[in-house]
Coordinates of N, CA and C in Angstrom, one line a residue:
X1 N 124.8 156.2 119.4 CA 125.0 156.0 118.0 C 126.5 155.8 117.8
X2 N 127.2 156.6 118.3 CA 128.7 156.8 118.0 C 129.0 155.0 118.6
X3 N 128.7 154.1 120.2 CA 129.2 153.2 120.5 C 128.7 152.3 119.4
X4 N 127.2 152.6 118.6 CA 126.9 151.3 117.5 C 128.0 151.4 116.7
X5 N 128.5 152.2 116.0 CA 129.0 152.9 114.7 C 130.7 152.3 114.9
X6 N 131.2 152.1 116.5 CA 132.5 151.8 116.5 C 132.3 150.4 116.8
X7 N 131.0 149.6 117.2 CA 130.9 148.2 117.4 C 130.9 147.6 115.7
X8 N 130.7 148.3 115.1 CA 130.2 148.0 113.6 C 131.6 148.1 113.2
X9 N 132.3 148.9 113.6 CA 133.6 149.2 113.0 C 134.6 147.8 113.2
X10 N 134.2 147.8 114.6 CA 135.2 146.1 115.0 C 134.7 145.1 114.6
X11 N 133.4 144.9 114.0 CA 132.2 143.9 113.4 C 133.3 143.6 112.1
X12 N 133.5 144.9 111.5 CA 134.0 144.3 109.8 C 135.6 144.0 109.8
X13 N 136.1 144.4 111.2 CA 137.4 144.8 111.1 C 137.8 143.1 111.0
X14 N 136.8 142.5 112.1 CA 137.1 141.4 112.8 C 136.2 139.8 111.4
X15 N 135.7 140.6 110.3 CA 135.0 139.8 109.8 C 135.6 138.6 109.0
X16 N 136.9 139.2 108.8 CA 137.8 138.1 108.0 C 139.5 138.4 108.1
X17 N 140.4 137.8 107.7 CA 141.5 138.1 107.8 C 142.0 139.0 107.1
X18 N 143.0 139.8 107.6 CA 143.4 140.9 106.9 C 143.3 142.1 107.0
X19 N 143.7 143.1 106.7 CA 143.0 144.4 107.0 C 142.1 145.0 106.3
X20 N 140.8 145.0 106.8 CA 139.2 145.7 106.2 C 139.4 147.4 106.1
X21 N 139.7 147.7 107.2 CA 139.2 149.6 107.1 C 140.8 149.9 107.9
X22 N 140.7 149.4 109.3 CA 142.5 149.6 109.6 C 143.6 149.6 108.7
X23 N 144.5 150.7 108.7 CA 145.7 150.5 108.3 C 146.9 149.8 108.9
X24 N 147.6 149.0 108.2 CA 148.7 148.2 108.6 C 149.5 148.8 109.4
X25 N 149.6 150.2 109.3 CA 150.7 150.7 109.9 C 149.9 151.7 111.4
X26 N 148.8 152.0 111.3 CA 147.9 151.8 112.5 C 147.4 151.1 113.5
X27 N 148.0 149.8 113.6 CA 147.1 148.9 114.4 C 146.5 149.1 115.5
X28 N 147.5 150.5 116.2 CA 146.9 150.7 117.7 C 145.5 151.5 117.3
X29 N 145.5 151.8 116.7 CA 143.8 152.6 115.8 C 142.9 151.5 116.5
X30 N 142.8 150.1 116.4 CA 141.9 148.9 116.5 C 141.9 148.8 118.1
X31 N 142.9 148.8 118.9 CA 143.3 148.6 120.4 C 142.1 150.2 120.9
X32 N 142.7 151.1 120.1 CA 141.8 152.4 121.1 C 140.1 152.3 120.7
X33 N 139.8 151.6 119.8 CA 138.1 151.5 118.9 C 138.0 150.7 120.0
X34 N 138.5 149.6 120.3 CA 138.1 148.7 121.6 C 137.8 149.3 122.5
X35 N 138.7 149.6 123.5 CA 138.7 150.3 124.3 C 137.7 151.7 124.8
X36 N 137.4 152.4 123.7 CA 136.6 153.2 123.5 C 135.3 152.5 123.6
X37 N 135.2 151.8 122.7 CA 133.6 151.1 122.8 C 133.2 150.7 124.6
X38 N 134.3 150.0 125.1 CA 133.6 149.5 126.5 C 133.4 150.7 127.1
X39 N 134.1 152.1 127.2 CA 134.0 152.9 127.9 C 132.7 153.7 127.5
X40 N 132.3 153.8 126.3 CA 130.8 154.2 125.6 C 129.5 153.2 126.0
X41 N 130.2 152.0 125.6 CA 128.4 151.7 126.2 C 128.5 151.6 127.6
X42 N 129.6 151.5 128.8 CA 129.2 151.4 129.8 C 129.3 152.8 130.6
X43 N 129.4 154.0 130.3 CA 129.2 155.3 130.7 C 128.3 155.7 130.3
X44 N 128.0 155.2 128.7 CA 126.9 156.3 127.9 C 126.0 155.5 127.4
X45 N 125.6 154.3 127.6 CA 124.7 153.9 127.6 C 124.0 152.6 128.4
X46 N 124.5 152.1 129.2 CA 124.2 151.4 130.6 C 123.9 152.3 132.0
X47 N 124.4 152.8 131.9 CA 124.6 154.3 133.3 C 123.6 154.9 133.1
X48 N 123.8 155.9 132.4 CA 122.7 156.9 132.0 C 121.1 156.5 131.2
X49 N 121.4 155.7 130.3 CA 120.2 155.1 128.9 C 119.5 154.2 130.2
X50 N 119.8 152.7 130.6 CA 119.1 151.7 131.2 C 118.9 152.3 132.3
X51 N 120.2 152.4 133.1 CA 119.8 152.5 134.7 C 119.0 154.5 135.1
X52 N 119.7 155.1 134.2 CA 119.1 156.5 134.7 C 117.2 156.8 133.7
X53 N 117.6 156.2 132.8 CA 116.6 156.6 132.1 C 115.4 155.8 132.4
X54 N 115.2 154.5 132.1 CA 113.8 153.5 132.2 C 113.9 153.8 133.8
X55 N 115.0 154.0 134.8 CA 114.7 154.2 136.1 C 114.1 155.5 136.7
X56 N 114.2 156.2 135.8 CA 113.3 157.6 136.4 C 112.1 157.9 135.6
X57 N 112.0 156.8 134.8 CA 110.8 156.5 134.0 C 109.3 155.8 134.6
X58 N 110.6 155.1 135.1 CA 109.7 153.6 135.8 C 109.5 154.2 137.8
X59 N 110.6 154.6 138.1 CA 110.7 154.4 139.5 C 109.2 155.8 140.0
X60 N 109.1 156.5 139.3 CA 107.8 157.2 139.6 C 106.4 157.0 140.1
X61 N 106.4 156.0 138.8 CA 105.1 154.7 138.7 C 105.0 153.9 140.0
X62 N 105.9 153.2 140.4 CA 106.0 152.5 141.1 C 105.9 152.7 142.5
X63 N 106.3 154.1 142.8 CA 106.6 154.8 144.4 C 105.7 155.7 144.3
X64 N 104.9 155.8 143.1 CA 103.4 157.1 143.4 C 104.3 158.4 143.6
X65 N 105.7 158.8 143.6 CA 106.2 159.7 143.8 C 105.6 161.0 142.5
X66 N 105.7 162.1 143.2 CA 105.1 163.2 142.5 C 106.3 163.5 141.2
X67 N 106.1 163.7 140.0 CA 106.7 163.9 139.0 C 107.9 165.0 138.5
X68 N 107.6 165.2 140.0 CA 108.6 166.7 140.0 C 109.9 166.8 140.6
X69 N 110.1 165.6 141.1 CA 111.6 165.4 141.7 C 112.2 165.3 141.2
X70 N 112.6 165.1 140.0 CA 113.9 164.9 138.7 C 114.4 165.5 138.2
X71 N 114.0 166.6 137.7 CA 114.7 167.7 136.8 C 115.9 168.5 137.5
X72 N 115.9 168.2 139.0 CA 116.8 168.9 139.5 C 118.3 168.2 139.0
X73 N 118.5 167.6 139.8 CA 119.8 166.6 139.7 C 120.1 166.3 138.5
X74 N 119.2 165.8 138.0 CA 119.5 164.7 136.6 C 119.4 165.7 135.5
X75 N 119.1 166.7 135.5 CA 119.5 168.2 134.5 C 120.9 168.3 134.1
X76 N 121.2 168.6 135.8 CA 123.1 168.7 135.8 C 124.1 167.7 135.7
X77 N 123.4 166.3 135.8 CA 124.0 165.4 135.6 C 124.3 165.1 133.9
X78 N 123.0 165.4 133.1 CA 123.1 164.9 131.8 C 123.7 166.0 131.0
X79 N 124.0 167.8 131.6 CA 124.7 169.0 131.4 C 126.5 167.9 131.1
X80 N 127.1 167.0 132.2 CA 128.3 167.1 132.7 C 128.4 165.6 132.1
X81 N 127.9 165.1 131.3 CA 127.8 163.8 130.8 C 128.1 164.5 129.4
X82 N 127.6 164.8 129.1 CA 128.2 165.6 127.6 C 129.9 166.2 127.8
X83 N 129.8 166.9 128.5 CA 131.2 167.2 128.6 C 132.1 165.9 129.0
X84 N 131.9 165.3 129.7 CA 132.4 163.4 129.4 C 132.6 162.9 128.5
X85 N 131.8 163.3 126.9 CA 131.8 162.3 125.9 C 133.1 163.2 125.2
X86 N 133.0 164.3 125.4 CA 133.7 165.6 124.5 C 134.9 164.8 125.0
X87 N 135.4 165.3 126.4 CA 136.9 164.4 126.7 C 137.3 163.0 125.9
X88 N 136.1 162.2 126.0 CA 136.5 160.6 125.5 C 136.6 160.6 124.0
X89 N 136.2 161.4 123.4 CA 135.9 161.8 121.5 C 137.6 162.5 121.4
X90 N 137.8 163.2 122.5 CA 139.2 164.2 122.3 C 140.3 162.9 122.5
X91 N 140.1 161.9 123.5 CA 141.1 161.1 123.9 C 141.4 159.9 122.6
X92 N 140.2 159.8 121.8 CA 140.5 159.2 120.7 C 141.2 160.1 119.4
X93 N 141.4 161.2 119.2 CA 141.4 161.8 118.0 C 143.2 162.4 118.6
X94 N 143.5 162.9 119.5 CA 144.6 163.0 120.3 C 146.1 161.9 119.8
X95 N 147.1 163.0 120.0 CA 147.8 162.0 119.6 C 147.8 160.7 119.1
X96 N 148.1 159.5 119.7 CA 148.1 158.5 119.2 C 146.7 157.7 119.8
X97 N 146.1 158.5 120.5 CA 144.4 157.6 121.1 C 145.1 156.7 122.4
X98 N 144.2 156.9 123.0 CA 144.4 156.1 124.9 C 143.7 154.9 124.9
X99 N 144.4 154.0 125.2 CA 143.8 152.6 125.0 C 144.2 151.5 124.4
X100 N 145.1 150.5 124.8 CA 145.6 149.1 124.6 C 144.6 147.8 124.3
X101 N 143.9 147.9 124.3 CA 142.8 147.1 124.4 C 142.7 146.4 126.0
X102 N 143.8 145.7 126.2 CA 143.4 145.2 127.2 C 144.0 146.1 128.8
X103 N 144.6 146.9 128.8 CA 144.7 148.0 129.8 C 145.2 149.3 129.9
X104 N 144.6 150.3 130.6 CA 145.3 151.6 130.3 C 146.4 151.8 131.3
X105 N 146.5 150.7 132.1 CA 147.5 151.3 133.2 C 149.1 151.2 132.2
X106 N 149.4 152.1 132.5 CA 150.7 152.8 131.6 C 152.4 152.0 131.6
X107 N 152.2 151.3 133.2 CA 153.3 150.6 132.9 C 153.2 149.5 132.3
X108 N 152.0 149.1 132.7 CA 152.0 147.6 131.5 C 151.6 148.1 130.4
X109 N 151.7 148.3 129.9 CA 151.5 148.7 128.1 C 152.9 148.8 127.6
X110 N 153.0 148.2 126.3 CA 154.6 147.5 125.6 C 155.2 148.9 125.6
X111 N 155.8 149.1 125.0 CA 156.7 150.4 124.1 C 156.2 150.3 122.6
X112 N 155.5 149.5 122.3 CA 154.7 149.4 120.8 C 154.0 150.3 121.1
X113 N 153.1 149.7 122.0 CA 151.3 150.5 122.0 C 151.4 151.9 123.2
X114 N 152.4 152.3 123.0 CA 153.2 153.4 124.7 C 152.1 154.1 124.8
X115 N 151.2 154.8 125.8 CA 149.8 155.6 125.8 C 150.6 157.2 125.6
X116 N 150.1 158.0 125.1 CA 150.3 159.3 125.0 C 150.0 160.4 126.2
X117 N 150.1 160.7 126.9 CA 149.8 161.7 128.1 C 148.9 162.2 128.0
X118 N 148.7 163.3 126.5 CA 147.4 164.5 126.8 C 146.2 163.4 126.0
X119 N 146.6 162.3 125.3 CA 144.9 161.3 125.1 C 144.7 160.8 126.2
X120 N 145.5 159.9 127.4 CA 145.7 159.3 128.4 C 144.5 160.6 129.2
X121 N 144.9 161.3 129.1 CA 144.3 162.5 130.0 C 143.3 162.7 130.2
X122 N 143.2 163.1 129.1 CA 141.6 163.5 128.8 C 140.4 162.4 128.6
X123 N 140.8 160.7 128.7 CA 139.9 159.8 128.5 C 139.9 159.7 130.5
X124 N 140.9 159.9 131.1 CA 140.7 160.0 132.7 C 140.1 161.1 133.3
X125 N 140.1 162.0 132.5 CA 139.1 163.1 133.2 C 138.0 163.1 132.2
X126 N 137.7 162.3 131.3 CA 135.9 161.9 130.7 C 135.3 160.8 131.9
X127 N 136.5 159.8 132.1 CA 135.8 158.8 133.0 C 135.4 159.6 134.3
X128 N 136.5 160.0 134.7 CA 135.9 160.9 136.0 C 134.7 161.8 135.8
X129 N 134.4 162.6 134.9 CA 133.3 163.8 135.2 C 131.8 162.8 134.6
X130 N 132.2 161.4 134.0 CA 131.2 160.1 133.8 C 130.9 159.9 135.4
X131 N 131.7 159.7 136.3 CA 131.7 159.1 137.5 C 131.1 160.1 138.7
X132 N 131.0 160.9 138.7 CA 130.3 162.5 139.2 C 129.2 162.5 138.5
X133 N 128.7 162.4 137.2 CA 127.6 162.3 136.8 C 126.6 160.7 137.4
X134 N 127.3 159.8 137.4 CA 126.9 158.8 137.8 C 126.6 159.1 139.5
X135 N 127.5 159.9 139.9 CA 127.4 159.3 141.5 C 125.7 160.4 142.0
X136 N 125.9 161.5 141.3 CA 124.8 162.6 141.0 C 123.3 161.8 141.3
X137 N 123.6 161.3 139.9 CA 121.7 160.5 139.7 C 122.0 159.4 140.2
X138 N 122.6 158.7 140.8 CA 122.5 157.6 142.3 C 122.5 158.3 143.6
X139 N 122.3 159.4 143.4 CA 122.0 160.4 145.1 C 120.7 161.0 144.8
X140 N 120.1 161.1 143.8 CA 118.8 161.3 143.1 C 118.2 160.0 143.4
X141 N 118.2 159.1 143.0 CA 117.5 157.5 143.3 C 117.2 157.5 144.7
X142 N 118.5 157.6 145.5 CA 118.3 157.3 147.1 C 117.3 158.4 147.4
X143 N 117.3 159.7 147.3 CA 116.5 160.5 148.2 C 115.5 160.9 147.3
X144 N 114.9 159.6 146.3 CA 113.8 159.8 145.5 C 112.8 158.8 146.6
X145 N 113.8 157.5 146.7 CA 113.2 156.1 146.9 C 113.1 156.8 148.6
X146 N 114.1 157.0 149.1 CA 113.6 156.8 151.0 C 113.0 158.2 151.2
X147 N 112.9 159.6 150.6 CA 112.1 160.3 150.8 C 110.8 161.0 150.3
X148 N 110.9 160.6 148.8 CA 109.4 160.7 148.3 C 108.4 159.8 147.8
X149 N 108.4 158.9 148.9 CA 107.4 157.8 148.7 C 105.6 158.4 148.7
X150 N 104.5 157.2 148.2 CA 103.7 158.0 148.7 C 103.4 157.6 150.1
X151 N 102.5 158.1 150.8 CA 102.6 158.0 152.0 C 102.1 156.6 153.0
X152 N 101.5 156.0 151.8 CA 101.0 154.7 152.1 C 102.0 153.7 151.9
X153 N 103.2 154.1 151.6 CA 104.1 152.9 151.3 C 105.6 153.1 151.5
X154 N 105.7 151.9 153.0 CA 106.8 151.7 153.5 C 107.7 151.1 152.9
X155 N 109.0 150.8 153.6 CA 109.7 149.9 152.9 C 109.7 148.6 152.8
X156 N 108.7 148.4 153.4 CA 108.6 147.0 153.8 C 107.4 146.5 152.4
X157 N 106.4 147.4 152.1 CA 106.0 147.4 150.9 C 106.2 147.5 149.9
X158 N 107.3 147.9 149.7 CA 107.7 149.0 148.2 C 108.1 147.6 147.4
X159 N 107.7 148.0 146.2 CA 108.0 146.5 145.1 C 109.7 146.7 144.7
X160 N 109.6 145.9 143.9 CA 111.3 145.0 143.6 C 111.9 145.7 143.2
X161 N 111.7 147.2 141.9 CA 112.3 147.7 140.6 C 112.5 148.5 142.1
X162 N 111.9 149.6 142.9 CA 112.8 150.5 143.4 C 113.3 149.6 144.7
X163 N 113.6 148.3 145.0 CA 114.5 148.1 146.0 C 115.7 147.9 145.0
X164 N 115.7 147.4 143.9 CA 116.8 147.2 143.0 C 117.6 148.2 142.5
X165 N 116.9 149.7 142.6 CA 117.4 150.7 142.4 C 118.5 151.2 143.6
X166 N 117.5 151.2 144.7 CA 117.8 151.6 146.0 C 119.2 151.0 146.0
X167 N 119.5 149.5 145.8 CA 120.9 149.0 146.4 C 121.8 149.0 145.2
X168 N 121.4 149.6 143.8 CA 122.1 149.9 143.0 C 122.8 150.7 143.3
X169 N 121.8 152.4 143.5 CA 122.6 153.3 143.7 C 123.3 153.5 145.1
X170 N 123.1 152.6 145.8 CA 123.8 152.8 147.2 C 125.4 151.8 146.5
X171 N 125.3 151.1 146.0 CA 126.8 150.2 145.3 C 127.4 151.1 144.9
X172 N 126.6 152.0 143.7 CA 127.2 153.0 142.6 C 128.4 154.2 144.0
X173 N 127.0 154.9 144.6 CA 127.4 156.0 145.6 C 128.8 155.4 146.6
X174 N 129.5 153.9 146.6 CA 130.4 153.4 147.2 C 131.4 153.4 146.7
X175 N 130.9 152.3 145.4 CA 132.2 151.9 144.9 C 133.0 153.2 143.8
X176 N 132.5 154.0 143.3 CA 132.5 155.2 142.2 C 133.8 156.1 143.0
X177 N 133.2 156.6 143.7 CA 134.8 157.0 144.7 C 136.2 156.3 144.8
X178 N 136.0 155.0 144.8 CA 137.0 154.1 144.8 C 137.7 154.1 143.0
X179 N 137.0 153.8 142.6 CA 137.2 153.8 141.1 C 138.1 155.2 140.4
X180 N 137.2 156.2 141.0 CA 137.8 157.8 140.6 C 139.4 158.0 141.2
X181 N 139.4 157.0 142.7 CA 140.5 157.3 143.1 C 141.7 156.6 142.2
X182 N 141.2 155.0 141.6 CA 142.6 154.5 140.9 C 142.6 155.1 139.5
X183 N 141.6 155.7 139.2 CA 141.8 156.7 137.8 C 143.2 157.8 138.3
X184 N 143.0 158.2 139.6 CA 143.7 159.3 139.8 C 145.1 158.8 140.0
X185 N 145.6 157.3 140.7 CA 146.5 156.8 140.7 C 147.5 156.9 139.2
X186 N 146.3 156.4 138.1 CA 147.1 155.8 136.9 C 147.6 157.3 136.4
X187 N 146.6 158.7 136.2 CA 147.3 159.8 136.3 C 148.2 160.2 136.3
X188 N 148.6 160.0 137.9 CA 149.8 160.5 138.9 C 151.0 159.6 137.9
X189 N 150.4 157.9 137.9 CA 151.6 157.4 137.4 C 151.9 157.6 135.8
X190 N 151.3 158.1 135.3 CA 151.6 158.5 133.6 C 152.4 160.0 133.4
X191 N 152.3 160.7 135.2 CA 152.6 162.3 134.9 C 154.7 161.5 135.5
X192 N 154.4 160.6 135.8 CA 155.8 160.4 136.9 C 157.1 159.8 136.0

């Protein structure tokens, strides 16, 4: 709701010339509503909504897997996904809000739009505890798909939705590490 509500926001901001709801003397207000938005629908509702949700909806069906394999993982993943949104809602409301529109990395950003440390912060430890919850329920997928099949069905048979899962979450469980680490870079370089 909240990523509709800030797409709607940029909808009227952007609907004609002038200033609609932004103040003239806020512009960076507009840079962090951007910014924000990509980080909402793609943590909080592509991740978890499409790929976690119709996939543990759907992947059950499909692999005859017993109904009981999910609540473990994806309990504590959707527990530490809320605490993700809390950081990203704090990183907006925080000093001056984290986010340029087009990047957070801190030295490229002017001396106009300069990122604030403790909003900077806390939208890098939302993405991170996003990326631990992601890597979570893509280690749930793998040892859903290659260990509770039913027993009639190899991988040589298994249909399309759980091989497309299968090499999703093996991408996710790769590249996610990688990602956490240059979150941790920009950190280091915004503490320096």
């Amino acid at each position: 709701i909240s990523g509709t509500l800030i797409s709607v926001l940029i909808r009227i901001e952007l609907y004609s010339s002038g200033n609609r709801i932004i103040s003239p003397e806020n512009q960076n207000f507009y840079n962090i509503s951007i910014s924000l938005h990509g980080f909402l629908m793609i943590f909080f509702l592509v991740m978890p909504g499409l790929f976690g949700g119709f996939g543990n909806y759907f992947l059950v069906i499909f692999q005859g897997s017993p109904e009981v394999v999910y609540p473990r993982v994806n309990n504590f993943s959707i527990l530490i996904l809320s605490l993700s949104y809390l950081f990203l809602i704090l990183s907006l409301i925080s000093e001056f809000g984290a986010g340029t529109g087009w990047t957070l990395y801190p030295p490229l950003s002017t001396s106009f739009m300069s990122l604030s440390p403790s909003s900077t912060g806390n939208l890098i430890f939302g993405l991170l505890i996003s990326g631990i919850s992601s890597c979570l329920t893509s280690l749930n997928f793998l040892i859903t798909i290659l260990n509770l099949r039913s027993y009639y069905l190899t991988l040589k048979t298994m249909p399309l939705f759980p091989w497309a899962l299968l090499i999703t979450a093996g991408m996710l469980l790769l590249t996610l590490p990688i990602l956490s680490g240059g979150l941790l870079m920009v950190l280091s370089d915004l503490q320096s």
